[in-house]
Amino acid sequence: MPTRTYRPIHIGTLASGTGLLLPVHEIRGDRPGPTVGISAGIHGEEATGVEIVYQFLKTQDLAGLAGRLLVMPVANPFSYAAVSRGTPIDMMNLNRVFPGNAGGHLTEQIAHKMVEDFLKQLDVYVDLHAGGSTPTVDYVYIINAEQLSRAFGSRLLYRPKETLNGTSISVTRELGIRSVVVELGGGRVDQREYVARGIAGLLNILRTVEVLPGKATPPPAQTVLREIVTVRPHHGGLLLPEVTAVGGEVRGGQVLGRVVSPYSMEELEVIRCPFERGVVVLTHLVPSVVEPGIYGFMIGNLSSAEG
Ligand SMILES: [Zn+2]
C-alpha cells in the first residue's frame, strides 16, 4: 500500500503566536511514476475544493499508486478560516501574485513558498476552485493538457486565449507541468453532488496519467467554450436568479436575474443574457444578498464554441 506522510510547509508566525503552515500530504506509491500535485483553497472562500480533497484523501486507499501524490488541501489557510477571497492582513488575492516574492507581503510570501516547495516538484498539477459562498460554477479550463482537462469529466470546458497573470498555473505552464484548473460547486446548496464528482474526476485524471491502475472512463459529450463573460451587477441588494441550472442554455436578452431592494421594494436592475446563444457557466441557484461588482453570472458563448 502507498505510504502517507504529512509534510506541512512553514511560512512564518502570526502576531497571535500561531504558526502559519501550508498543509501538504505526500502519498508515495510502490512503483516509479510521475509526481502529481493537487491544490485547493487558493481562494479561501471556495470551500468545495477543500472538501473534495478532504473526502478524496479520507475515502480513497489509492492502492496500486505509481509515483507520488502531493496534496495541498488548503493553499491559503488564513483566507480559508476567514471565508475570504483575499488573505486577511494584506487582503491580496493569492491567485494574482504568483510566482510570489520571498520578501513581499504575506500573500506573496505564501505564493513564493508554494512555488519553491510544492509546484516545482510536479509533473502534473490539478488546481481546484469553486464558486464561493453564494454562486455555483461548473467548468474546467484547458491550459496545456487537454486530455487531462477532459478526463475530469465536466460537460463544459473553457479554452482561454491567454493564461491570467499571477495564477498558480501561469507558473506551472511556464515550467512545462501539465496543468488542469477545475471550477466546481459552491453556493448555498448541498455540495455532496459536487464533492462526489470531484473525487471521481480526480481519480479519472490519475488513471489517465497511469499513476492509478484501471481504465479511465471516457468523458461525456463536452463543449469547449472560447468565450465566457462574467456579468456583474451594478447594484447591491437581493439577487433573485431566474436561471437556476448550471449548464442550461440561454437566449439573447433572456432575463438571468433581477436585483431588488429589500428596503424600498424597488427593482434595481434586470440582468440579461449577453449572447445570442449562451450557456450558464456560473449562477446563483437560490436568492442571495449581493454587492455591486460580484460574480453574478458567467455565460459562455455557444456561437463561438468548439464541437
Ligand atoms: Zn478561485
Tab-separated table of C-alpha atoms and ligand atoms in Angstrom:
chain	number	residue	atom	x	y	z
A	1	MET	CA	0.000	0.000	0.000
A	2	PRO	CA	1.166	3.577	-0.567
A	3	THR	CA	2.735	5.349	2.407
A	4	ARG	CA	1.308	8.630	3.619
A	5	THR	CA	3.275	11.413	5.283
A	6	TYR	CA	2.131	14.838	6.436
A	7	ARG	CA	4.758	17.414	5.439
A	8	PRO	CA	3.475	20.946	6.111
A	9	ILE	CA	5.411	23.870	4.655
A	10	HIS	CA	6.300	26.509	7.268
A	11	ILE	CA	5.513	30.068	6.206
A	12	GLY	CA	6.071	32.038	9.421
A	13	THR	CA	4.459	33.119	12.686
A	14	LEU	CA	1.336	35.233	13.076
A	15	ALA	CA	1.091	38.015	15.691
A	16	SER	CA	-1.198	35.712	17.674
A	17	GLY	CA	1.812	33.456	18.136
A	18	THR	CA	0.462	30.650	15.987
A	19	GLY	CA	2.479	29.267	13.125
A	20	LEU	CA	1.227	29.662	9.576
A	21	LEU	CA	1.600	26.351	7.753
A	22	LEU	CA	0.673	25.165	4.285
A	23	PRO	CA	-0.575	21.587	4.684
A	24	VAL	CA	0.945	19.027	2.318
A	25	HIS	CA	0.174	15.293	2.315
A	26	GLU	CA	2.618	13.096	0.449
A	27	ILE	CA	1.382	9.712	-0.755
A	28	ARG	CA	4.160	7.545	-2.116
A	29	GLY	CA	3.410	4.592	-4.357
A	30	ASP	CA	5.388	1.346	-4.551
A	31	ARG	CA	6.233	1.777	-8.235
A	32	PRO	CA	8.094	4.586	-10.003
A	33	GLY	CA	6.000	7.227	-11.733
A	34	PRO	CA	5.348	10.943	-12.020
A	35	THR	CA	4.575	13.383	-9.211
A	36	VAL	CA	1.005	14.660	-9.324
A	37	GLY	CA	0.049	17.718	-7.276
A	38	ILE	CA	-3.445	18.690	-6.192
A	39	SER	CA	-4.248	22.004	-4.523
A	40	ALA	CA	-7.461	23.545	-3.238
A	41	GLY	CA	-8.362	26.678	-1.328
A	42	ILE	CA	-6.088	29.122	-3.163
A	43	HIS	CA	-9.227	31.226	-2.857
A	44	GLY	CA	-10.259	30.724	0.755
A	45	GLU	CA	-13.988	31.193	0.223
A	46	GLU	CA	-14.080	28.359	-2.348
A	47	ALA	CA	-14.592	25.691	0.291
A	48	THR	CA	-15.936	22.960	-2.002
A	49	GLY	CA	-12.485	22.205	-3.418
A	50	VAL	CA	-11.150	21.800	0.116
A	51	GLU	CA	-13.977	19.391	0.927
A	52	ILE	CA	-13.320	17.413	-2.279
A	53	VAL	CA	-9.666	16.982	-1.298
A	54	TYR	CA	-10.565	16.060	2.302
A	55	GLN	CA	-13.047	13.375	1.206
A	56	PHE	CA	-10.672	12.182	-1.537
A	57	LEU	CA	-7.875	11.553	0.993
A	58	LYS	CA	-10.261	10.079	3.588
A	59	THR	CA	-12.132	7.664	1.323
A	60	GLN	CA	-9.586	6.524	-1.296
A	61	ASP	CA	-6.924	3.952	-0.402
A	62	LEU	CA	-5.054	4.676	-3.682
A	63	ALA	CA	-3.874	1.059	-3.869
A	64	GLY	CA	-1.517	0.419	-6.762
A	65	LEU	CA	-0.361	4.043	-6.902
A	66	ALA	CA	2.726	4.723	-9.026
A	67	GLY	CA	4.959	7.713	-8.347
A	68	ARG	CA	3.619	10.060	-5.722
A	69	LEU	CA	0.854	12.489	-4.943
A	70	LEU	CA	1.485	15.815	-3.239
A	71	VAL	CA	-1.816	17.138	-1.949
A	72	MET	CA	-2.294	20.635	-0.542
A	73	PRO	CA	-5.860	20.735	0.802
A	74	VAL	CA	-5.815	24.405	1.878
A	75	ALA	CA	-3.396	26.626	-0.039
A	76	ASN	CA	-4.340	29.768	1.882
A	77	PRO	CA	-5.353	28.676	5.410
A	78	PHE	CA	-5.764	32.214	6.744
A	79	SER	CA	-8.144	33.125	3.944
A	80	TYR	CA	-9.993	29.780	4.300
A	81	ALA	CA	-10.590	30.391	8.011
A	82	ALA	CA	-11.956	33.860	7.238
A	83	VAL	CA	-14.115	32.587	4.316
A	84	SER	CA	-12.495	35.360	2.311
A	85	ARG	CA	-11.151	35.584	-1.241
A	86	GLY	CA	-8.271	37.741	-0.057
A	87	THR	CA	-5.747	36.980	2.686
A	88	PRO	CA	-6.564	38.811	5.932
A	89	ILE	CA	-3.735	41.263	6.878
A	90	ASP	CA	-2.918	42.344	3.286
A	91	MET	CA	-6.219	41.398	1.542
A	92	MET	CA	-4.312	40.294	-1.562
A	93	ASN	CA	-5.654	37.651	-3.946
A	94	LEU	CA	-3.192	34.735	-3.809
A	95	ASN	CA	-4.058	33.694	-7.352
A	96	ARG	CA	-2.881	37.048	-8.755
A	97	VAL	CA	0.570	37.245	-7.130
A	98	PHE	CA	2.367	34.093	-8.391
A	99	PRO	CA	5.316	33.446	-8.570
A	100	GLY	CA	5.313	35.475	-5.356
A	101	ASN	CA	8.127	37.233	-3.574
A	102	ALA	CA	10.177	35.911	-0.651
A	103	GLY	CA	10.465	39.429	0.757
A	104	GLY	CA	6.979	40.623	-0.142
A	105	HIS	CA	3.588	40.894	1.528
A	106	LEU	CA	2.281	37.815	3.366
A	107	THR	CA	0.289	36.613	0.338
A	108	GLU	CA	3.387	36.975	-1.868
A	109	GLN	CA	5.421	35.009	0.678
A	110	ILE	CA	2.823	32.208	0.585
A	111	ALA	CA	2.950	32.146	-3.238
A	112	HIS	CA	6.754	32.049	-3.214
A	113	LYS	CA	6.849	29.099	-0.783
A	114	MET	CA	4.165	27.284	-2.731
A	115	VAL	CA	6.216	27.602	-5.937
A	116	GLU	CA	9.534	26.602	-4.389
A	117	ASP	CA	8.394	23.783	-2.079
A	118	PHE	CA	5.374	22.395	-3.958
A	119	LEU	CA	4.763	23.392	-7.591
A	120	LYS	CA	8.368	22.945	-8.789
A	121	GLN	CA	8.277	19.252	-7.828
A	122	LEU	CA	5.297	18.398	-10.021
A	123	ASP	CA	4.854	16.713	-13.389
A	124	VAL	CA	1.067	17.098	-13.328
A	125	TYR	CA	-0.954	19.727	-11.433
A	126	VAL	CA	-4.665	19.953	-10.674
A	127	ASP	CA	-5.933	23.148	-9.018
A	128	LEU	CA	-9.449	23.039	-7.557
A	129	HIS	CA	-11.580	26.178	-7.476
A	130	ALA	CA	-15.290	26.636	-6.785
A	131	GLY	CA	-17.994	29.251	-6.845
A	132	GLY	CA	-17.550	30.672	-3.357
A	133	SER	CA	-20.149	31.466	-0.726
A	134	THR	CA	-23.098	32.295	-2.990
A	135	PRO	CA	-22.553	31.398	-6.685
A	136	THR	CA	-22.259	27.874	-8.106
A	137	VAL	CA	-19.956	27.077	-11.032
A	138	ASP	CA	-19.175	24.078	-13.260
A	139	TYR	CA	-16.438	24.012	-15.926
A	140	VAL	CA	-12.792	23.036	-16.461
A	141	TYR	CA	-10.054	25.123	-18.087
A	142	ILE	CA	-7.938	23.713	-20.897
A	143	ILE	CA	-4.429	25.031	-20.193
A	144	ASN	CA	-1.770	22.748	-21.722
A	145	ALA	CA	-3.159	19.232	-21.150
A	146	GLU	CA	-6.475	18.940	-22.979
A	147	GLN	CA	-6.764	15.181	-22.445
A	148	LEU	CA	-6.444	15.624	-18.666
A	149	SER	CA	-8.907	18.530	-18.578
A	150	ARG	CA	-11.401	16.383	-20.480
A	151	ALA	CA	-10.734	13.413	-18.191
A	152	PHE	CA	-12.127	15.294	-15.185
A	153	GLY	CA	-15.495	14.655	-16.812
A	154	SER	CA	-17.266	18.051	-16.756
A	155	ARG	CA	-19.529	18.845	-19.698
A	156	LEU	CA	-18.234	22.403	-20.182
A	157	LEU	CA	-14.607	23.240	-20.873
A	158	TYR	CA	-13.006	26.620	-21.488
A	159	ARG	CA	-10.011	27.324	-23.702
A	160	PRO	CA	-8.916	30.869	-22.755
A	161	LYS	CA	-6.872	32.896	-25.253
A	162	GLU	CA	-4.244	33.536	-22.617
A	163	THR	CA	-3.422	32.483	-19.055
A	164	LEU	CA	-4.194	35.105	-16.447
A	165	ASN	CA	-1.001	36.613	-14.984
A	166	GLY	CA	-0.224	35.794	-11.395
A	167	THR	CA	-2.133	32.495	-11.233
A	168	SER	CA	-0.517	29.300	-9.989
A	169	ILE	CA	-0.952	27.790	-13.448
A	170	SER	CA	0.876	30.724	-15.073
A	171	VAL	CA	3.885	29.306	-13.183
A	172	THR	CA	3.274	25.608	-13.886
A	173	ARG	CA	2.590	26.242	-17.563
A	174	GLU	CA	5.882	28.128	-17.828
A	175	LEU	CA	7.603	25.130	-16.208
A	176	GLY	CA	6.018	22.706	-18.688
A	177	ILE	CA	3.930	20.990	-15.985
A	178	ARG	CA	0.699	19.532	-17.373
A	179	SER	CA	-1.980	21.587	-15.614
A	180	VAL	CA	-5.735	21.437	-15.096
A	181	VAL	CA	-7.886	24.080	-13.400
A	182	VAL	CA	-11.266	22.878	-12.161
A	183	GLU	CA	-14.176	25.164	-11.258
A	184	LEU	CA	-16.843	23.113	-9.488
A	185	GLY	CA	-19.558	23.706	-6.910
A	186	GLY	CA	-20.107	26.461	-4.394
A	187	GLY	CA	-23.192	28.378	-3.332
A	188	ARG	CA	-25.692	27.914	-0.560
A	189	VAL	CA	-26.816	24.462	-1.688
A	190	ASP	CA	-25.962	20.880	-0.787
A	191	GLN	CA	-22.403	20.232	-2.056
A	192	ARG	CA	-22.455	16.407	-1.927
A	193	GLU	CA	-23.040	16.004	-5.652
A	194	TYR	CA	-20.051	18.258	-6.441
A	195	VAL	CA	-17.837	16.520	-3.906
A	196	ALA	CA	-18.672	13.114	-5.410
A	197	ARG	CA	-17.995	14.418	-8.925
A	198	GLY	CA	-14.753	16.000	-7.751
A	199	ILE	CA	-13.461	12.732	-6.326
A	200	ALA	CA	-14.479	10.829	-9.469
A	201	GLY	CA	-12.776	13.477	-11.637
A	202	LEU	CA	-9.511	13.319	-9.682
A	203	LEU	CA	-9.465	9.508	-9.841
A	204	ASN	CA	-10.086	9.602	-13.578
A	205	ILE	CA	-7.208	12.052	-14.136
A	206	LEU	CA	-4.936	9.781	-12.054
A	207	ARG	CA	-5.957	6.785	-14.183
A	208	THR	CA	-5.401	8.797	-17.371
A	209	VAL	CA	-1.800	9.600	-16.381
A	210	GLU	CA	-1.466	5.944	-15.310
A	211	VAL	CA	-0.487	6.579	-11.722
A	212	LEU	CA	-3.571	4.612	-10.657
A	213	PRO	CA	-4.323	1.229	-12.223
A	214	GLY	CA	-7.538	0.645	-14.123
A	215	LYS	CA	-9.034	2.036	-17.260
A	216	ALA	CA	-10.006	5.702	-17.368
A	217	THR	CA	-13.688	6.401	-18.092
A	218	PRO	CA	-14.147	8.201	-21.424
A	219	PRO	CA	-15.518	11.741	-20.900
A	220	PRO	CA	-19.170	12.570	-21.665
A	221	ALA	CA	-20.110	14.779	-24.645
A	222	GLN	CA	-18.249	18.035	-23.963
A	223	THR	CA	-18.495	21.606	-25.236
A	224	VAL	CA	-15.322	23.701	-25.411
A	225	LEU	CA	-16.075	27.382	-24.899
A	226	ARG	CA	-13.734	30.054	-26.263
A	227	GLU	CA	-15.534	32.988	-24.728
A	228	ILE	CA	-17.028	33.384	-21.270
A	229	VAL	CA	-18.366	36.690	-19.961
A	230	THR	CA	-18.739	37.463	-16.274
A	231	VAL	CA	-21.878	39.513	-15.691
A	232	ARG	CA	-21.551	41.612	-12.557
A	233	PRO	CA	-24.440	43.597	-11.070
A	234	HIS	CA	-24.184	47.366	-10.742
A	235	HIS	CA	-26.431	47.416	-7.717
A	236	GLY	CA	-26.321	45.536	-4.454
A	237	GLY	CA	-29.390	44.131	-2.772
A	238	LEU	CA	-31.262	40.867	-3.066
A	239	LEU	CA	-30.457	38.942	-6.255
A	240	LEU	CA	-33.407	36.893	-7.470
A	241	PRO	CA	-31.976	34.464	-10.053
A	242	GLU	CA	-34.196	33.308	-12.917
A	243	VAL	CA	-31.723	30.794	-14.361
A	244	THR	CA	-31.028	28.248	-11.663
A	245	ALA	CA	-29.346	25.434	-13.592
A	246	VAL	CA	-25.624	25.472	-14.364
A	247	GLY	CA	-25.142	24.104	-17.889
A	248	GLY	CA	-28.557	25.284	-19.119
A	249	GLU	CA	-28.889	27.137	-22.437
A	250	VAL	CA	-29.980	30.767	-22.507
A	251	ARG	CA	-31.053	33.090	-25.331
A	252	GLY	CA	-30.064	36.671	-26.175
A	253	GLY	CA	-31.823	39.144	-23.886
A	254	GLN	CA	-33.259	36.429	-21.653
A	255	VAL	CA	-33.521	37.550	-18.022
A	256	LEU	CA	-30.842	35.866	-15.903
A	257	GLY	CA	-31.891	37.516	-12.682
A	258	ARG	CA	-33.080	40.692	-11.001
A	259	VAL	CA	-31.576	42.722	-8.194
A	260	VAL	CA	-34.264	44.154	-5.940
A	261	SER	CA	-34.133	46.375	-2.875
A	262	PRO	CA	-35.497	44.672	0.227
A	263	TYR	CA	-35.670	48.201	1.704
A	264	SER	CA	-37.705	50.263	-0.789
A	265	MET	CA	-39.103	47.167	-2.601
A	266	GLU	CA	-37.923	48.620	-5.950
A	267	GLU	CA	-36.443	46.568	-8.760
A	268	LEU	CA	-32.907	47.988	-9.108
A	269	GLU	CA	-31.597	46.036	-12.078
A	270	VAL	CA	-32.568	43.427	-14.636
A	271	ILE	CA	-29.625	41.256	-15.743
A	272	ARG	CA	-29.883	39.710	-19.223
A	273	CYS	CA	-28.011	37.171	-21.325
A	274	PRO	CA	-25.314	38.992	-23.369
A	275	PHE	CA	-25.042	36.340	-26.136
A	276	GLU	CA	-27.487	35.234	-28.823
A	277	ARG	CA	-26.878	31.624	-27.774
A	278	GLY	CA	-25.415	31.216	-24.326
A	279	VAL	CA	-24.805	28.546	-21.730
A	280	VAL	CA	-24.831	29.147	-17.985
A	281	VAL	CA	-21.376	28.503	-16.520
A	282	LEU	CA	-21.957	30.169	-13.137
A	283	THR	CA	-25.176	31.279	-11.498
A	284	HIS	CA	-26.872	31.706	-8.152
A	285	LEU	CA	-29.084	28.703	-7.509
A	286	VAL	CA	-31.020	30.477	-4.749
A	287	PRO	CA	-31.771	34.139	-3.933
A	288	SER	CA	-28.677	35.764	-2.428
A	289	VAL	CA	-27.580	39.029	-0.870
A	290	VAL	CA	-25.135	40.647	-3.310
A	291	GLU	CA	-22.888	43.681	-3.537
A	292	PRO	CA	-22.208	45.520	-6.813
A	293	GLY	CA	-19.403	44.002	-8.880
A	294	ILE	CA	-19.608	40.452	-7.519
A	295	TYR	CA	-19.687	37.353	-9.711
A	296	GLY	CA	-23.370	37.481	-10.672
A	297	PHE	CA	-23.424	35.137	-13.642
A	298	MET	CA	-20.922	33.682	-16.088
A	299	ILE	CA	-22.237	32.945	-19.551
A	300	GLY	CA	-20.405	31.016	-22.273
A	301	ASN	CA	-20.899	31.927	-25.922
A	302	LEU	CA	-22.228	28.858	-27.750
A	303	SER	CA	-21.945	30.532	-31.171
A	304	SER	CA	-18.126	30.539	-30.956
A	305	ALA	CA	-17.817	27.209	-29.094
A	306	GLU	CA	-15.982	24.153	-30.450
A	307	GLY	CA	-17.816	20.911	-31.107
B	1	ZN	ZN	-10.895	30.526	-7.347
